Tab-separated table of C-alpha atoms in Angstrom:
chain	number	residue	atom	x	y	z
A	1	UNK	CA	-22.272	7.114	11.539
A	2	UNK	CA	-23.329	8.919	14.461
A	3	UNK	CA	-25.787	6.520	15.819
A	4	UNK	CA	-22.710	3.984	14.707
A	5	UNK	CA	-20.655	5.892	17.501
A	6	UNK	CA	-22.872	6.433	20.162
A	7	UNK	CA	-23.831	2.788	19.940
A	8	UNK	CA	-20.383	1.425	19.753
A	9	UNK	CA	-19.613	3.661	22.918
A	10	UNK	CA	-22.564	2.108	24.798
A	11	UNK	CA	-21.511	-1.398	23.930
A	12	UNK	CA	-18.055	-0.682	25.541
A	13	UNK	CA	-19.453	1.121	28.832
A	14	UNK	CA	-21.691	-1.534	29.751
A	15	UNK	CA	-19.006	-3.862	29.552
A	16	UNK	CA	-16.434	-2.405	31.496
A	17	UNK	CA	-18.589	-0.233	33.736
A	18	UNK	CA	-21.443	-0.313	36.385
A	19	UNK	CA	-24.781	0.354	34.933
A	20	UNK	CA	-25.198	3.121	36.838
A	21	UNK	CA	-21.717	4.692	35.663
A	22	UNK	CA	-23.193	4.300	31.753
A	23	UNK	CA	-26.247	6.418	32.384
A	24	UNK	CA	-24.221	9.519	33.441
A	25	UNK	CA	-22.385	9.770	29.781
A	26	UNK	CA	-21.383	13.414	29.022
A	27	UNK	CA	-19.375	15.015	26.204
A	28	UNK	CA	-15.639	14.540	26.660
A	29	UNK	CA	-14.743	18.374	27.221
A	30	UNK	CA	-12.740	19.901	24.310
A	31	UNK	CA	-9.365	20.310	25.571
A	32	UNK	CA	-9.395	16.393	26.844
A	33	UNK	CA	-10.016	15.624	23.204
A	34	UNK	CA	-7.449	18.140	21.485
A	35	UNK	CA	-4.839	16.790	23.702
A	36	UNK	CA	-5.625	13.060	22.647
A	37	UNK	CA	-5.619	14.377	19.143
A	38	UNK	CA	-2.348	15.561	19.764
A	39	UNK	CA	-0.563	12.755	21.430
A	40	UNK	CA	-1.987	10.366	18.877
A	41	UNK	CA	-0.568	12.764	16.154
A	42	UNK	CA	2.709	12.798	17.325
A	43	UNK	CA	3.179	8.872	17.518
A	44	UNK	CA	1.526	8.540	14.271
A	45	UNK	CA	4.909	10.751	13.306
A	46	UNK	CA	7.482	9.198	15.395
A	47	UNK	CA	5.609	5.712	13.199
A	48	UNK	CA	7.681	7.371	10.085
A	49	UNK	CA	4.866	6.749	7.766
A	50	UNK	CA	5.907	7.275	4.262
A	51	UNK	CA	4.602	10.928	2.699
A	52	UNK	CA	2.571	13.415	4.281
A	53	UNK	CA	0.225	12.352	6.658
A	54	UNK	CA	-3.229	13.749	7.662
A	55	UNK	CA	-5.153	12.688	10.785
A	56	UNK	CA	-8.973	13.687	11.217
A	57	UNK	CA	-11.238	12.829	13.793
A	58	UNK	CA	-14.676	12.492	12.299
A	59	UNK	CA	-16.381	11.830	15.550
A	60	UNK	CA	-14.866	13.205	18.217
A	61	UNK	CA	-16.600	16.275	19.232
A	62	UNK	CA	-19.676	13.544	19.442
A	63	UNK	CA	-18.083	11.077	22.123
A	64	UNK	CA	-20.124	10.185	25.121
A	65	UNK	CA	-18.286	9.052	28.352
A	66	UNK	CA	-18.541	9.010	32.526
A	67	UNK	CA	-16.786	12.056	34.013
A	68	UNK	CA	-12.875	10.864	33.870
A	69	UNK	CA	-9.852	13.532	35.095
A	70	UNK	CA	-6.797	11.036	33.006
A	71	UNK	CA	-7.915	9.956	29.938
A	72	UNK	CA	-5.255	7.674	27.937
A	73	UNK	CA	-5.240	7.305	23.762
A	74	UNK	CA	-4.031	3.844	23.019
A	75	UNK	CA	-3.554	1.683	19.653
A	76	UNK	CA	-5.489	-1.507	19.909
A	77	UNK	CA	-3.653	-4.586	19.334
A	78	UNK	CA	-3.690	-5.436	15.733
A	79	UNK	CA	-4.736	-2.152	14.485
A	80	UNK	CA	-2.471	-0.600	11.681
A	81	UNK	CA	-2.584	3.524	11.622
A	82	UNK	CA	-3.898	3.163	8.366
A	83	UNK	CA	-7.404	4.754	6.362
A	84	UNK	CA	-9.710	4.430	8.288
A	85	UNK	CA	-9.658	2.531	11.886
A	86	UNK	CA	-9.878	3.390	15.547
A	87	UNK	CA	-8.030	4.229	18.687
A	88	UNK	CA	-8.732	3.291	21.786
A	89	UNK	CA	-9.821	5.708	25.195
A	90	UNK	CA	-9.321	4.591	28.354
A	91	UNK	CA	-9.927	6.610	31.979
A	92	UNK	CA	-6.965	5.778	34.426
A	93	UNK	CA	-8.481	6.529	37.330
A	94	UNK	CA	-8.479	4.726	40.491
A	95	UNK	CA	-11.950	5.228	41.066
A	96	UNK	CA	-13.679	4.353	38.278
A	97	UNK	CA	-12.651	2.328	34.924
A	98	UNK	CA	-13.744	2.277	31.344
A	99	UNK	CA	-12.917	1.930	27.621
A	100	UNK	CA	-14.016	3.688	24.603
A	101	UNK	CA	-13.132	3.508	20.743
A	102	UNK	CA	-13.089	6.536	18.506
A	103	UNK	CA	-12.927	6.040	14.557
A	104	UNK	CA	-9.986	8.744	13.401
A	105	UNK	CA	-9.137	8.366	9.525
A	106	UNK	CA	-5.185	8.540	8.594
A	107	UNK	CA	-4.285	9.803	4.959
A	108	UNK	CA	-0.747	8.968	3.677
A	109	UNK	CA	-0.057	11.465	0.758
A	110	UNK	CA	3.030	9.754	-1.397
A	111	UNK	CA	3.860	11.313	-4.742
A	112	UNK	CA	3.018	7.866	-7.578
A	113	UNK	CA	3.578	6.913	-10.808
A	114	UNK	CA	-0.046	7.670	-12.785
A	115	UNK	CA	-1.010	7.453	-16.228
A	116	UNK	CA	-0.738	10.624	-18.544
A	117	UNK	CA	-2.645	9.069	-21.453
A	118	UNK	CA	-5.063	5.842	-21.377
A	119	UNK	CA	-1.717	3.475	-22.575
A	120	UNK	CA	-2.967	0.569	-24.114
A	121	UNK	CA	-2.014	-3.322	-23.361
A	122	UNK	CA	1.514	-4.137	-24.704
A	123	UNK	CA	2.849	-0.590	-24.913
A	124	UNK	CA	5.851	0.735	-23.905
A	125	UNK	CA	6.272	3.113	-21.232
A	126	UNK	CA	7.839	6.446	-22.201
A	127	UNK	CA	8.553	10.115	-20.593
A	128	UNK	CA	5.682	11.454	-21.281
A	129	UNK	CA	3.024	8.156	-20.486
A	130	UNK	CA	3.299	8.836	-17.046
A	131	UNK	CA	3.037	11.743	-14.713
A	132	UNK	CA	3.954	11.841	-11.018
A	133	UNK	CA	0.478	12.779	-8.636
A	134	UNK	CA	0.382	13.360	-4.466
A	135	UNK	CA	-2.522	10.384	-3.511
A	136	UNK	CA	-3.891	9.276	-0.619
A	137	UNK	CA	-2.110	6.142	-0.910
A	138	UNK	CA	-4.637	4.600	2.167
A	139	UNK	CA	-7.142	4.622	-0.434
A	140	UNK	CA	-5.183	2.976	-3.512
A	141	UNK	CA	-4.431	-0.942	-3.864
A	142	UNK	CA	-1.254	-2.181	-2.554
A	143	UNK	CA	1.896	-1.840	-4.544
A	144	UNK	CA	1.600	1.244	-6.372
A	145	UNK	CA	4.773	2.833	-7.654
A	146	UNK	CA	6.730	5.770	-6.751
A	147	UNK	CA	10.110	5.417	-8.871
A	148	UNK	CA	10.372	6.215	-12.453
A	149	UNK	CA	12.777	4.080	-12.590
A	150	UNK	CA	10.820	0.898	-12.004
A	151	UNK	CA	9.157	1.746	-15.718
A	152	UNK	CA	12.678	1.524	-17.757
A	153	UNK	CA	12.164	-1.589	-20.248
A	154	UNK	CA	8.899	-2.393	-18.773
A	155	UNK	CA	5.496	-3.020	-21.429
A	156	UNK	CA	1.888	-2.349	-20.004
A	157	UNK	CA	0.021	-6.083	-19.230
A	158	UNK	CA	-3.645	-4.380	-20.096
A	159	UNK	CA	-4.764	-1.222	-20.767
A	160	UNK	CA	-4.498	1.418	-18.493
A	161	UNK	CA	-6.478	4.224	-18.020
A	162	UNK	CA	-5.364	8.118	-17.782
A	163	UNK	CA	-4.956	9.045	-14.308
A	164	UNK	CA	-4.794	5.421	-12.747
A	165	UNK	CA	-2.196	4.894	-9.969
A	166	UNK	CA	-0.222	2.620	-11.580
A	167	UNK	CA	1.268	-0.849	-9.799
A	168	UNK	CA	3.667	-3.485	-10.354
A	169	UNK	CA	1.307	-6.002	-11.650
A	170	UNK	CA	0.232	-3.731	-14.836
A	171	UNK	CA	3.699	-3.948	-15.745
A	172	UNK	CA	6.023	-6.475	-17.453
A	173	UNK	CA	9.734	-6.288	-18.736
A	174	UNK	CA	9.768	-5.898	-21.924
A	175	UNK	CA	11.123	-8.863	-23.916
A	176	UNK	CA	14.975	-8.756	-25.499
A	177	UNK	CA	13.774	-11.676	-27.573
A	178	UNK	CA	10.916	-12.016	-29.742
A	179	UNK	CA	9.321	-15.701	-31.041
A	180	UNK	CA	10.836	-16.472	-34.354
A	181	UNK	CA	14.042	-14.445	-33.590
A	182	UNK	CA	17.491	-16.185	-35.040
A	183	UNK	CA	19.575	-16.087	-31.567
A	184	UNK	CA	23.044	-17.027	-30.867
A	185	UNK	CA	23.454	-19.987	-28.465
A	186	UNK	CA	26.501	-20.067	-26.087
A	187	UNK	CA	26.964	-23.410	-24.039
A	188	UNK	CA	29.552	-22.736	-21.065
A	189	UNK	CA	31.267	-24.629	-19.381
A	190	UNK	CA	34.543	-24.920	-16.837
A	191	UNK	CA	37.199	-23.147	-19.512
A	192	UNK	CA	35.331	-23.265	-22.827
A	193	UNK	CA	32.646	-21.332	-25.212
A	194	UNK	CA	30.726	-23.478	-27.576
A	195	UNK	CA	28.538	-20.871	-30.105
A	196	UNK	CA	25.826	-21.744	-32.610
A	197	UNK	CA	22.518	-20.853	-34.027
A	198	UNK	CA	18.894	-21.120	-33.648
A	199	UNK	CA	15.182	-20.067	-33.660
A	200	UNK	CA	13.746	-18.681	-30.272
A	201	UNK	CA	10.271	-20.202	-29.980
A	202	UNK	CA	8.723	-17.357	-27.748
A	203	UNK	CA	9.251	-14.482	-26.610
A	204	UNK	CA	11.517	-14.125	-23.630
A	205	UNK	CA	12.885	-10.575	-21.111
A	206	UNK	CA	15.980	-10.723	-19.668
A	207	UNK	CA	16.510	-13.144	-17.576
A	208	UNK	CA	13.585	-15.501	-18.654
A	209	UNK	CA	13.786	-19.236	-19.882
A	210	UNK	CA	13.038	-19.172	-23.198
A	211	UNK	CA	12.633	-22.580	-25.939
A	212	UNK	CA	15.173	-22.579	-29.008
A	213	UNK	CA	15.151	-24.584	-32.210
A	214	UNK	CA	18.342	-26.074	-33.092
A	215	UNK	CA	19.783	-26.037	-36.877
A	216	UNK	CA	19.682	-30.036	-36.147
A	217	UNK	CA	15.963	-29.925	-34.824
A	218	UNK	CA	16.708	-30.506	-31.374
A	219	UNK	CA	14.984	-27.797	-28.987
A	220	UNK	CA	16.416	-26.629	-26.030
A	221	UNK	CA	15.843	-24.417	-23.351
A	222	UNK	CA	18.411	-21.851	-21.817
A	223	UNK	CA	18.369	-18.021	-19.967
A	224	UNK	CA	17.661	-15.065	-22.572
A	225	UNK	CA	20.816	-12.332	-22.581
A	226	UNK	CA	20.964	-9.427	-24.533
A	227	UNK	CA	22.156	-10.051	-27.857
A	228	UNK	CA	19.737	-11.539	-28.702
A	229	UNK	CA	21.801	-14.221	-26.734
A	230	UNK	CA	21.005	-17.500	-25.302
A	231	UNK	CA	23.262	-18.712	-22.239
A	232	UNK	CA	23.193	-22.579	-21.140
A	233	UNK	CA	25.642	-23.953	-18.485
């Protein structure tokens, strides 16, 4: 990583600078670098980042630069304050001219929905399944949850093991109708209620489609309601 540095700070002097400019590198002195580390950690919090966030700088007390008296931090274009990525350096004076990139690493902390217990596929999720756990949330997939309330009538997809973050796609509502179920089918329509009977042929949540087989053999299809109901307009 250190070579990593040094060499990526090379590759940007040579560009931007006379050759003669790159072989007088010296350490960027420390109170340059603590104010960069400061203005970058104050627009990392005016970027309202969700959490508690941590900024380190792995590599800074190791960067190599021409003598500058104004260095500038900025965010490359395109780069998301995010894990780990890298900031820009750039010497604003009149006399001389060059750019620089320094890796930083930014941790979001969130408090998330984990997994008490290994749950196994098709289980329902109850009080004490889940437990809420501060993560680095730079470091987990996208889409992990934070509200409790996003596991009411919700099944697991797979098995899940204890202590996994979990996320949206491990989840599924649970269904109001199960296949073979005797339903109640409404049909309504502009000022009237027509009721009967059937057979759901799957399982359905809320919300769903779901296939019904009529007392007269005809199958249907309509939107599974609590009941168990089945609503076609």
């Amino acid at each position: 990583m250190n070579n990593w540095i040094n060499l990526l700070s090379l590759i940007a002097l040579v560009l931007c600078c006379p050759p003669a400019m790159a072989n007088r590198l010296q350490p960027i002195d420390a109170a340059t670098i603590a104010r960069i580390e400061q203005d970058l950690q104050a627009y990392i919090n005016n970027a309202q980042l969700p959490g508690r966030v941590e900024v380190t700088f792995p590599q800074s007390s190791r960067l190599r630069a021409p003598a500058c008296e104004t260095i500038e931090p900025f965010v490359p274009p395109g780069t998301r304050l995010w894990g780990r990525t890298n900031i820009g350096l750039r010497c604003k004076d009149p006399a001389t001219s060059w750019t620089i990139y320094l890796p930083i690493d930014v941790r979001v902390y969130v408090a998330v929905i984990t997994a008490a217990r290994t749950l196994s596929a098709g289980q329902s999720i109850g009080d004490s399944d889940y437990e809420m756990r501060e993560l680095d949330v730079t470091r987990e997939p996208v889409g992990v949850l934070t509200d409790p309330a996003l596991l009411q009538d919700r099944t697991t997809v797979r098995s899940i093991l204890a202590g996994t973050a979990m996320r949206s796609e491990m989840l599924r509502v649970r269904p109001i109708i199960a296949s073979g179920d005797v339903v109640k089918v409404v049909y309504m329509g502009t000022g009237f209620n027509i009721a009967s009977e059937g057979k759901a042929l799957g399982a359905a949540a809320p919300g769903q489609s779901v296939r019904v087989l009529m007392e007269s053999g005809k199958i249907i299809s309509g939107m599974a309601r609590s009941g168990p109901l089945v609503e076609m307009r």
